[in-house]
Short mmCIF file of C-alpha atoms and ligand atoms in Angstrom, two decimals:
data_model
loop_
_atom_site.label_atom_id
_atom_site.label_comp_id
_atom_site.label_asym_id
_atom_site.label_seq_id
_atom_site.Cartn_x
_atom_site.Cartn_y
_atom_site.Cartn_z
CA MET A 1 317.71 179.88 55.70
CA GLU A 2 315.51 181.79 58.13
CA GLN A 3 314.74 180.22 61.46
CA LEU A 4 312.64 181.04 64.49
CA VAL A 5 314.39 180.82 67.82
CA ILE A 6 312.10 180.54 70.83
CA LYS A 7 313.16 180.56 74.46
CA GLY A 8 310.16 178.90 76.05
CA ASN A 9 308.54 178.20 79.42
CA VAL A 10 307.33 181.81 79.72
CA ARG A 11 303.75 182.53 80.82
CA LEU A 12 302.14 184.65 78.07
CA ASN A 13 300.06 187.58 79.11
CA GLY A 14 298.21 190.39 77.33
CA GLU A 15 296.16 191.15 74.22
CA VAL A 16 296.71 190.12 70.63
CA SER A 17 294.73 191.48 67.69
CA ILE A 18 293.70 188.97 65.03
CA SER A 19 294.16 189.67 61.30
CA GLY A 20 291.76 189.02 58.43
CA ALA A 21 291.02 185.41 57.51
CA LYS A 22 293.58 184.02 55.05
CA ASN A 23 291.24 181.37 53.64
CA ALA A 24 288.45 183.91 53.12
CA ALA A 25 290.85 186.34 51.42
CA LEU A 26 292.15 183.59 49.12
CA ALA A 27 288.62 183.29 47.71
CA ILE A 28 287.36 186.88 48.00
CA LEU A 29 290.25 188.42 46.05
CA PRO A 30 289.67 186.12 43.01
CA ALA A 31 285.89 186.67 43.42
CA ALA A 32 286.50 190.39 42.84
CA ILE A 33 287.40 189.69 39.21
CA LEU A 34 283.78 188.64 38.59
CA SER A 35 282.78 192.29 38.76
CA ASN A 36 283.00 194.69 35.83
CA ASP A 37 284.28 197.41 38.08
CA VAL A 38 286.66 198.20 40.93
CA CYS A 39 286.49 196.48 44.32
CA VAL A 40 288.18 197.57 47.53
CA ILE A 41 288.86 194.80 50.02
CA GLU A 42 289.77 195.60 53.64
CA ASN A 43 291.26 193.47 56.41
CA VAL A 44 293.37 191.56 53.88
CA PRO A 45 295.96 189.64 55.91
CA CYS A 46 299.59 190.45 55.19
CA VAL A 47 300.75 186.86 54.62
CA ASN A 48 302.74 185.23 51.82
CA ASP A 49 299.87 183.19 50.33
CA ILE A 50 297.98 186.41 49.66
CA LYS A 51 300.98 188.18 48.17
CA ILE A 52 301.49 185.28 45.73
CA LEU A 53 297.79 185.16 44.84
CA LEU A 54 297.79 188.88 44.02
CA GLN A 55 300.86 188.41 41.81
CA SER A 56 299.09 185.63 39.95
CA MET A 57 296.08 187.91 39.44
CA GLU A 58 298.38 190.59 37.99
CA GLN A 59 299.45 187.99 35.44
CA LEU A 60 295.82 188.01 34.20
CA GLY A 61 295.87 191.78 33.74
CA VAL A 62 294.12 192.67 37.00
CA LEU A 63 295.37 195.99 38.41
CA ILE A 64 296.22 195.62 42.09
CA GLN A 65 296.87 198.62 44.27
CA TYR A 66 297.68 198.42 47.97
CA ILE A 67 295.99 201.42 49.65
CA ASP A 68 297.57 200.38 52.93
CA GLU A 69 299.00 197.15 54.34
CA HIS A 70 295.53 195.59 54.69
CA LYS A 71 293.45 197.40 52.07
CA VAL A 72 293.65 196.41 48.41
CA LYS A 73 292.01 197.91 45.34
CA ILE A 74 291.27 195.43 42.56
CA ASP A 75 290.50 196.65 39.08
CA SER A 76 289.47 193.79 36.79
CA ARG A 77 288.31 195.86 33.83
CA ASN A 78 291.30 194.99 31.65
CA ILE A 79 291.80 191.27 32.03
CA HIS A 80 293.63 190.05 28.92
CA ASN A 81 294.80 186.57 29.90
CA LEU A 82 292.75 183.64 31.18
CA LYS A 83 295.65 181.34 32.05
CA ILE A 84 297.43 180.68 35.37
CA ASP A 85 300.75 178.82 35.14
CA TYR A 86 302.04 176.05 37.37
CA ASP A 87 304.53 178.43 39.01
CA TYR A 88 301.71 180.01 41.00
CA ILE A 89 299.69 176.88 41.66
CA LYS A 90 302.66 175.07 43.09
CA LYS A 91 303.12 177.89 45.59
CA ILE A 92 299.46 178.21 46.58
CA ARG A 93 296.80 175.64 45.80
CA ALA A 94 294.05 178.19 46.33
CA SER A 95 294.77 179.92 43.03
CA TYR A 96 292.29 177.27 41.81
CA TYR A 97 289.60 179.79 42.82
CA LEU A 98 290.70 181.74 39.74
CA LEU A 99 289.36 178.81 37.71
CA GLY A 100 285.83 179.26 39.10
CA ALA A 101 285.98 183.05 38.85
CA LEU A 102 287.36 183.18 35.27
CA LEU A 103 284.99 180.46 34.10
CA GLY A 104 282.08 182.31 35.72
CA LYS A 105 282.93 185.60 34.05
CA TYR A 106 284.54 184.65 30.72
CA LYS A 107 283.19 181.07 30.32
CA GLU A 108 286.78 180.03 29.84
CA ALA A 109 289.82 179.42 32.03
CA GLU A 110 293.07 177.50 32.05
CA VAL A 111 294.73 176.87 35.39
CA ALA A 112 297.56 174.46 36.23
CA LEU A 113 296.36 171.35 38.03
CA PRO A 114 297.43 171.48 41.67
CA GLY A 115 299.41 168.47 42.85
CA GLY A 116 299.25 166.86 46.26
CA CYS A 117 300.80 168.65 49.21
CA ASN A 118 302.30 167.91 52.59
CA ILE A 119 298.94 167.21 54.24
CA GLY A 120 297.61 164.70 51.70
CA SER A 121 296.62 164.06 48.09
CA ARG A 122 293.91 166.76 47.94
CA PRO A 123 291.89 165.88 44.82
CA ILE A 124 289.68 168.48 43.11
CA ASP A 125 287.19 166.11 41.49
CA GLN A 126 284.25 167.81 43.22
CA HIS A 127 285.20 171.22 41.77
CA ILE A 128 285.33 169.67 38.30
CA LYS A 129 282.05 167.80 38.82
CA GLY A 130 280.41 171.13 39.71
CA PHE A 131 281.77 172.96 36.65
CA GLU A 132 280.68 170.13 34.36
CA ALA A 133 277.20 170.08 35.89
CA LEU A 134 276.94 173.79 35.06
CA GLY A 135 277.67 172.96 31.42
CA ALA A 136 281.44 173.42 31.12
CA ASN A 137 283.75 171.03 29.31
CA VAL A 138 286.66 170.33 31.60
CA ASP A 139 289.83 168.65 30.29
CA VAL A 140 293.16 168.01 31.88
CA MET A 141 295.87 168.64 29.28
CA HIS A 142 299.62 169.02 29.76
CA GLY A 143 299.15 169.52 33.50
CA MET A 144 296.53 172.24 32.99
CA ILE A 145 292.80 172.16 33.73
CA VAL A 146 291.09 173.67 30.76
CA ALA A 147 287.46 174.66 31.33
CA LYS A 148 285.24 176.09 28.61
CA ALA A 149 281.51 176.62 28.22
CA SER A 150 279.33 178.19 25.57
CA GLN A 151 276.98 179.03 28.42
CA LEU A 152 276.65 178.10 32.09
CA ILE A 153 273.21 176.97 33.22
CA GLY A 154 272.10 176.61 36.83
CA THR A 155 271.49 173.09 38.12
CA ASN A 156 271.46 170.88 41.25
CA ILE A 157 274.86 169.74 42.47
CA PHE A 158 275.23 167.26 45.32
CA LEU A 159 278.79 167.19 46.68
CA ASP A 160 280.04 163.67 47.45
CA VAL A 161 282.35 165.06 50.13
CA VAL A 162 281.91 168.23 52.15
CA SER A 163 284.51 170.43 50.48
CA VAL A 164 285.25 174.06 51.30
CA GLY A 165 287.08 174.61 48.02
CA ALA A 166 284.45 172.95 45.81
CA THR A 167 281.61 174.83 47.52
CA ILE A 168 283.33 178.17 46.92
CA ASN A 169 284.50 177.38 43.39
CA ILE A 170 280.98 176.32 42.33
CA MET A 171 279.51 179.51 43.85
CA LEU A 172 282.04 181.55 41.83
CA ALA A 173 281.21 179.75 38.59
CA ALA A 174 277.44 179.85 39.16
CA VAL A 175 276.93 183.43 40.21
CA LEU A 176 276.64 184.74 36.62
CA ALA A 177 275.07 181.55 35.19
CA SER A 178 271.52 181.60 33.88
CA GLY A 179 268.96 180.12 36.25
CA THR A 180 269.36 178.70 39.73
CA THR A 181 272.16 176.50 41.03
CA THR A 182 271.67 174.52 44.22
CA ILE A 183 274.68 173.10 46.04
CA GLU A 184 273.69 170.31 48.41
CA ASN A 185 275.98 168.89 51.11
CA ALA A 186 277.79 172.24 50.94
CA ALA A 187 280.53 173.17 53.41
CA LYS A 188 279.48 175.64 56.13
CA GLU A 189 282.77 177.26 57.20
CA PRO A 190 282.65 180.96 58.16
CA HIS A 191 284.64 181.89 55.06
CA ILE A 192 281.97 180.33 52.81
CA VAL A 193 279.50 182.78 54.32
CA ASP A 194 282.04 185.58 53.90
CA VAL A 195 282.53 184.84 50.19
CA ALA A 196 278.74 184.68 49.66
CA ASN A 197 278.29 187.99 51.52
CA PHE A 198 280.95 189.61 49.36
CA LEU A 199 279.36 188.30 46.15
CA ASN A 200 275.95 189.51 47.34
CA SER A 201 277.46 192.94 48.07
CA MET A 202 278.42 193.02 44.34
CA GLY A 203 274.82 192.27 43.33
CA ALA A 204 274.78 188.45 43.40
CA ASP A 205 271.78 186.53 44.71
CA ILE A 206 273.03 183.75 47.01
CA LYS A 207 270.96 182.30 49.83
CA GLY A 208 271.70 179.62 52.42
CA ALA A 209 275.49 180.07 52.78
CA GLY A 210 276.37 178.70 56.22
CA THR A 211 273.86 175.84 55.82
CA ASP A 212 274.35 172.70 53.80
CA VAL A 213 272.10 173.87 50.97
CA ILE A 214 273.18 176.96 49.05
CA LYS A 215 270.97 178.47 46.33
CA ILE A 216 272.52 180.75 43.75
CA ASN A 217 270.17 182.64 41.47
CA GLY A 218 272.28 183.73 38.53
CA VAL A 219 272.44 187.48 37.78
CA LYS A 220 273.47 189.31 34.58
CA GLU A 221 276.42 191.21 36.01
CA LEU A 222 278.17 192.20 39.20
CA HIS A 223 279.17 195.72 40.18
CA GLY A 224 282.10 196.95 42.28
CA ALA A 225 281.96 196.86 46.08
CA GLU A 226 283.86 197.68 49.24
CA TYR A 227 284.11 194.77 51.62
CA MET A 228 285.79 193.87 54.91
CA ILE A 229 287.05 190.31 55.38
CA ILE A 230 286.14 188.44 58.60
CA PRO A 231 288.80 187.75 61.28
CA ASP A 232 290.88 184.59 61.00
CA GLN A 233 289.35 181.79 63.08
CA ILE A 234 292.52 179.68 62.97
CA GLU A 235 294.92 182.49 63.84
CA ALA A 236 292.66 183.34 66.80
CA GLY A 237 292.55 179.70 67.89
CA THR A 238 296.34 179.47 67.65
CA TYR A 239 296.81 182.44 70.04
CA MET A 240 294.16 181.04 72.39
CA VAL A 241 296.22 177.86 72.63
CA ALA A 242 299.39 179.97 73.08
CA GLY A 243 297.79 181.44 76.22
CA ALA A 244 296.61 178.06 77.47
CA ILE A 245 299.76 176.02 76.77
CA THR A 246 301.96 178.50 78.67
CA GLY A 247 299.61 178.69 81.69
CA GLY A 248 299.00 182.29 80.67
CA ASP A 249 296.27 184.90 80.44
CA VAL A 250 295.77 186.00 76.83
CA THR A 251 292.92 187.94 75.21
CA VAL A 252 292.42 187.59 71.47
CA THR A 253 290.68 190.67 70.09
CA ASN A 254 289.00 191.63 66.82
CA ILE A 255 287.38 188.20 66.45
CA ILE A 256 283.91 186.67 66.07
CA PRO A 257 283.52 184.47 69.20
CA LYS A 258 280.77 182.39 67.55
CA HIS A 259 283.36 181.08 65.05
CA MET A 260 285.52 179.92 67.94
CA GLU A 261 282.93 177.71 69.69
CA ALA A 262 284.46 174.30 68.89
CA ILE A 263 287.90 175.48 70.02
CA SER A 264 286.62 177.27 73.15
CA ALA A 265 284.60 174.16 74.12
CA LYS A 266 287.65 171.88 73.91
CA LEU A 267 289.91 174.26 75.85
CA SER A 268 287.20 174.59 78.51
CA GLU A 269 286.96 170.79 78.73
CA MET A 270 290.70 170.79 79.48
CA GLY A 271 290.15 173.11 82.44
CA VAL A 272 291.06 176.40 80.76
CA VAL A 273 288.88 179.37 81.73
CA ILE A 274 287.28 181.00 78.67
CA GLU A 275 285.67 184.43 78.99
CA GLU A 276 283.69 185.55 75.97
CA TYR A 277 283.14 189.20 75.01
CA ASP A 278 281.48 190.80 71.97
CA GLU A 279 284.61 190.76 69.82
CA ALA A 280 287.17 189.10 72.06
CA ILE A 281 287.90 185.95 74.06
CA ARG A 282 290.09 185.83 77.17
CA VAL A 283 291.88 182.57 77.93
CA ILE A 284 293.16 181.98 81.47
CA ALA A 285 295.03 178.80 82.35
CA ASN A 286 295.81 178.48 86.06
CA GLU A 287 295.05 174.82 86.66
CA PRO A 288 296.85 171.72 85.34
CA LEU A 289 295.46 170.74 81.92
CA LYS A 290 293.14 167.72 81.66
CA ASN A 291 293.46 165.10 78.92
CA ILE A 292 290.59 165.02 76.39
CA HIS A 293 289.69 163.44 73.04
CA VAL A 294 289.27 165.49 69.87
CA LYS A 295 288.07 164.63 66.37
CA THR A 296 288.42 167.03 63.46
CA LEU A 297 285.25 167.63 61.45
CA PRO A 298 283.88 170.11 58.93
CA TYR A 299 282.48 173.32 60.52
CA PRO A 300 280.89 173.65 63.06
CA GLY A 301 283.07 170.75 64.25
CA PHE A 302 286.64 171.06 65.47
CA PRO A 303 288.74 172.43 62.56
CA THR A 304 291.47 170.30 61.00
CA ASP A 305 293.52 173.50 60.72
CA MET A 306 293.72 173.55 64.56
CA GLN A 307 294.67 169.86 64.87
CA PRO A 308 298.47 170.29 65.31
CA GLN A 309 298.03 173.20 67.73
CA MET A 310 295.61 171.12 69.83
CA THR A 311 297.92 168.10 69.72
CA ALA A 312 300.73 170.33 70.99
CA ILE A 313 298.74 171.37 74.07
CA LEU A 314 297.43 167.83 74.66
CA SER A 315 301.03 166.66 74.88
CA LYS A 316 301.26 168.64 78.15
CA THR A 317 298.26 167.20 80.01
CA SER A 318 298.37 164.68 82.86
CA GLY A 319 296.77 161.75 80.99
CA THR A 320 296.18 160.09 77.63
CA SER A 321 294.39 161.99 74.88
CA ILE A 322 293.26 160.80 71.47
CA MET A 323 293.28 163.05 68.42
CA THR A 324 291.42 161.73 65.36
CA GLU A 325 291.98 163.44 62.01
CA SER A 326 289.02 162.89 59.72
CA ILE A 327 289.64 165.41 56.93
CA PHE A 328 293.20 164.94 55.60
CA GLU A 329 295.16 161.72 55.31
CA ASN A 330 298.64 162.93 56.19
CA ARG A 331 298.40 165.58 58.84
CA PHE A 332 300.46 164.04 61.66
CA SER A 333 304.00 164.22 60.27
CA TYR A 334 304.93 166.97 62.76
CA THR A 335 304.39 164.63 65.72
CA ASN A 336 307.94 163.28 65.20
CA GLU A 337 309.18 166.82 65.77
CA LEU A 338 307.07 167.18 68.94
CA ASN A 339 308.46 163.83 70.16
CA ARG A 340 311.97 165.26 69.68
CA MET A 341 310.86 167.97 72.13
CA GLY A 342 309.96 165.35 74.73
CA ALA A 343 306.32 164.70 73.78
CA ASN A 344 305.03 161.12 73.74
CA ILE A 345 302.78 160.74 70.70
CA LYS A 346 302.10 157.55 68.77
CA VAL A 347 300.33 157.76 65.42
CA GLU A 348 298.35 154.96 63.87
CA GLY A 349 296.50 155.75 60.68
CA ASN A 350 294.36 158.79 61.30
CA THR A 351 294.68 158.66 65.09
CA ALA A 352 297.30 160.06 67.43
CA VAL A 353 297.54 158.72 70.96
CA ILE A 354 299.09 161.41 73.11
CA GLU A 355 300.50 160.48 76.52
CA GLY A 356 300.85 163.77 78.39
CA VAL A 357 304.30 164.66 79.73
CA ALA A 358 305.17 167.04 82.56
CA GLN A 359 307.59 169.18 80.55
CA LEU A 360 308.52 169.68 76.90
CA THR A 361 312.13 170.61 76.15
CA GLY A 362 313.63 172.81 73.42
CA ALA A 363 315.20 171.14 70.38
CA GLU A 364 316.13 171.78 66.75
CA VAL A 365 312.98 171.04 64.77
CA SER A 366 311.47 171.62 61.37
CA ALA A 367 307.96 172.74 60.33
CA PRO A 368 306.60 170.42 57.61
CA ASP A 369 303.58 172.61 56.73
CA LEU A 370 301.73 175.73 57.86
CA ARG A 371 299.54 174.49 60.73
CA ALA A 372 302.09 171.88 61.80
CA GLY A 373 304.51 174.81 62.06
CA ALA A 374 302.04 176.63 64.31
CA GLY A 375 301.76 173.54 66.52
CA ILE A 376 305.55 173.36 66.83
CA VAL A 377 305.77 177.08 67.69
CA LEU A 378 303.20 176.53 70.47
CA ALA A 379 305.12 173.57 71.85
CA ALA A 380 308.29 175.68 71.78
CA LEU A 381 306.58 178.47 73.74
CA ALA A 382 305.85 175.96 76.52
CA ALA A 383 309.16 174.06 76.33
CA LYS A 384 312.05 174.51 78.71
CA GLY A 385 315.11 175.91 76.94
CA GLU A 386 315.64 176.99 73.38
CA THR A 387 313.90 175.67 70.25
CA THR A 388 315.15 176.44 66.75
CA ILE A 389 312.53 176.01 64.03
CA THR A 390 313.28 175.72 60.31
CA GLY A 391 310.59 175.63 57.60
CA VAL A 392 309.55 179.16 58.63
CA GLU A 393 308.43 179.82 55.04
CA TYR A 394 305.44 177.54 55.67
CA ILE A 395 304.44 179.48 58.77
CA ASP A 396 304.78 182.79 56.89
CA ARG A 397 302.14 181.58 54.44
CA GLY A 398 299.39 182.06 56.98
CA TYR A 399 300.45 183.98 60.11
CA GLU A 400 300.80 187.74 59.89
CA HIS A 401 303.72 189.23 61.85
CA LEU A 402 303.93 186.11 64.00
CA GLU A 403 306.92 187.04 66.10
CA ASN A 404 305.80 190.64 66.66
CA LYS A 405 302.40 189.43 67.86
CA LEU A 406 303.97 186.78 70.12
CA ARG A 407 306.47 189.25 71.54
CA GLY A 408 303.53 191.59 72.26
CA ILE A 409 302.20 189.01 74.73
CA GLY A 410 305.59 188.36 76.31
CA ALA A 411 307.13 185.57 74.26
CA ASN A 412 310.84 185.38 73.73
CA VAL A 413 310.98 184.76 69.98
CA TYR A 414 313.43 185.90 67.33
CA ARG A 415 313.85 185.38 63.63
CA VAL A 416 317.42 184.74 62.60
CA LEU A 417 318.91 184.41 59.16
CA ASP A 418 320.91 181.34 60.03
CA LYS A 419 321.73 179.24 63.00
CA ALA A 420 325.25 180.59 63.35
CA ASP A 421 324.11 184.13 63.90
CA LYS A 422 321.34 184.42 66.44
CA SER A 423 322.18 188.09 66.94
CA ILE A 424 320.80 188.99 63.49
CA PHE A 425 317.28 189.97 64.25
CA LYS A 426 315.03 190.48 61.27
CA VAL A 427 311.93 192.52 61.91
CA VAL A 428 309.07 191.71 59.52
C1 EPZ B 1 290.35 174.35 52.73
O1 EPZ B 1 291.06 173.47 51.87
C2 EPZ B 1 291.39 175.20 53.42
N1 EPZ B 1 292.10 175.94 52.41
C3 EPZ B 1 292.32 174.33 54.24
O2 EPZ B 1 293.19 175.19 54.95
C4 EPZ B 1 291.50 173.52 55.23
O3 EPZ B 1 292.36 172.62 55.90
C5 EPZ B 1 290.40 172.75 54.52
O4 EPZ B 1 289.60 173.64 53.71
C6 EPZ B 1 289.45 172.02 55.47
O5 EPZ B 1 288.85 172.93 56.33
C7 EPZ B 1 291.57 177.05 51.92
O6 EPZ B 1 290.48 177.48 52.29
C8 EPZ B 1 292.37 177.78 50.92
P1 EPZ B 1 288.35 170.69 51.30
P2 EPZ B 1 290.29 172.68 50.74
O7 EPZ B 1 288.04 170.74 49.86
O8 EPZ B 1 289.21 173.52 50.21
C9 EPZ B 1 288.42 166.06 50.03
C10 EPZ B 1 295.26 175.86 55.90
O9 EPZ B 1 296.17 175.37 56.60
N2 EPZ B 1 288.12 166.56 48.65
O10 EPZ B 1 287.32 171.14 52.27
O11 EPZ B 1 291.32 172.15 49.79
C11 EPZ B 1 289.81 166.48 50.49
O12 EPZ B 1 290.79 165.58 50.03
C12 EPZ B 1 294.59 175.02 54.85
O13 EPZ B 1 294.89 177.05 55.97
C13 EPZ B 1 287.85 165.65 47.66
O14 EPZ B 1 287.87 164.43 47.86
O15 EPZ B 1 289.70 171.48 51.59
C14 EPZ B 1 289.63 166.48 51.99
O16 EPZ B 1 289.75 165.17 52.48
C15 EPZ B 1 295.25 173.78 54.47
N3 EPZ B 1 287.55 166.13 46.40
C16 EPZ B 1 288.19 166.94 52.18
O17 EPZ B 1 287.55 166.71 50.92
C17 EPZ B 1 287.51 167.47 46.14
O18 EPZ B 1 287.22 167.84 44.99
C18 EPZ B 1 288.02 168.40 52.55
O19 EPZ B 1 288.78 169.21 51.67
C19 EPZ B 1 287.78 168.38 47.16
C20 EPZ B 1 288.08 167.89 48.42
#
């Protein structure tokens, strides 16, 4: 079982380049199958979720060719299967975007119903409501969602909850529908805009992405396109916190600073110096960190995907901080692991009360999910002594070359194959 071993309490210093956005890529790659031609997607992050998604697309008959590590050619001209099995869904929930894309193009799709996951129950009722409003019949049979339509017709859809996944899936299904679809109470995350921009680059007609009303005028067909995915907001935020939690001086490059505003504002409130450049942010932490309160919200609010990383740094301030999670019901399980590292966090319902401590200490801990894993890695970077982290497979789902990037800014981090042999160093 692979583990990360981190010798912490080292001030991080230097530049780290941010990869393409995982959650944008998870939607843009399936969106490419809506075209009747070949698409070339650049800045695709080299993370496990993407590798699994591309394998599931191959199962449909899509030809996938890696031009280089981050550039993928997608040829959807010979799709012969409209069914995605549970094997893929259980590994990555986001293969549900194939439902919207296949339904949009072929008016038919069959995708295994995703279950809950480690951060909560995660229903998809809003996706289904959208497909049905467009005219599809959606049934759940033998664990599969089966969606079929004789035709898809544009309509008004008001989302009962602001959902990133439902907003994207409805855009995918509506782009080739006849007439106009309006999504109200739409999510506004940067990757929603990225997916809309990609679809528009293939000839779609989508307006308003990035606001809470998106209008999709259906078009007859989509052509091939070349497209570059935006940088990963959450990966960037994670490295910003890495600089701040270690009292370091770290510049994240290849980013869109506008996407980072909620995170920059909170770090600034804690006393961290934030310098913004055109495509970079420098984080300098010389002063003791102040306690603050944070609430996760849909974009442009503070992202839930940065909640564990922020909790990790708040555990090192000089006072009491409150973290309120308003998006997912079960996103605090990692706090037990942070407490084993000397943190003092009490969770009640959707709130964590974090009493800052002077020093975290290394321990043997386990990552329960992707972002929780990132939070634990950050705590380990600041902790005195050695931390061994299991559950690395979760972290590999969303962070490209994590240890290489961390080592590039001075961290002492190794991947070992098992606890007994810390000398086996696996370069990824
Ligand atoms: C996306 O998940 C991201 N995943 C998540 O990133 C992220 O945490 C989340 O958005 C919120 O920003 C991808 O983009 C692949 P939602 P998604 O639909 O689309 C409720 C990571 O670590 N809801 O915006 O599944 C839902 O339960 C991950 O990278 C319904 O009730 O999230 C939640 O409370 C994990 N019915 C809220 O809405 C629905 O039909 C927001 O979920 C859909 C959602």
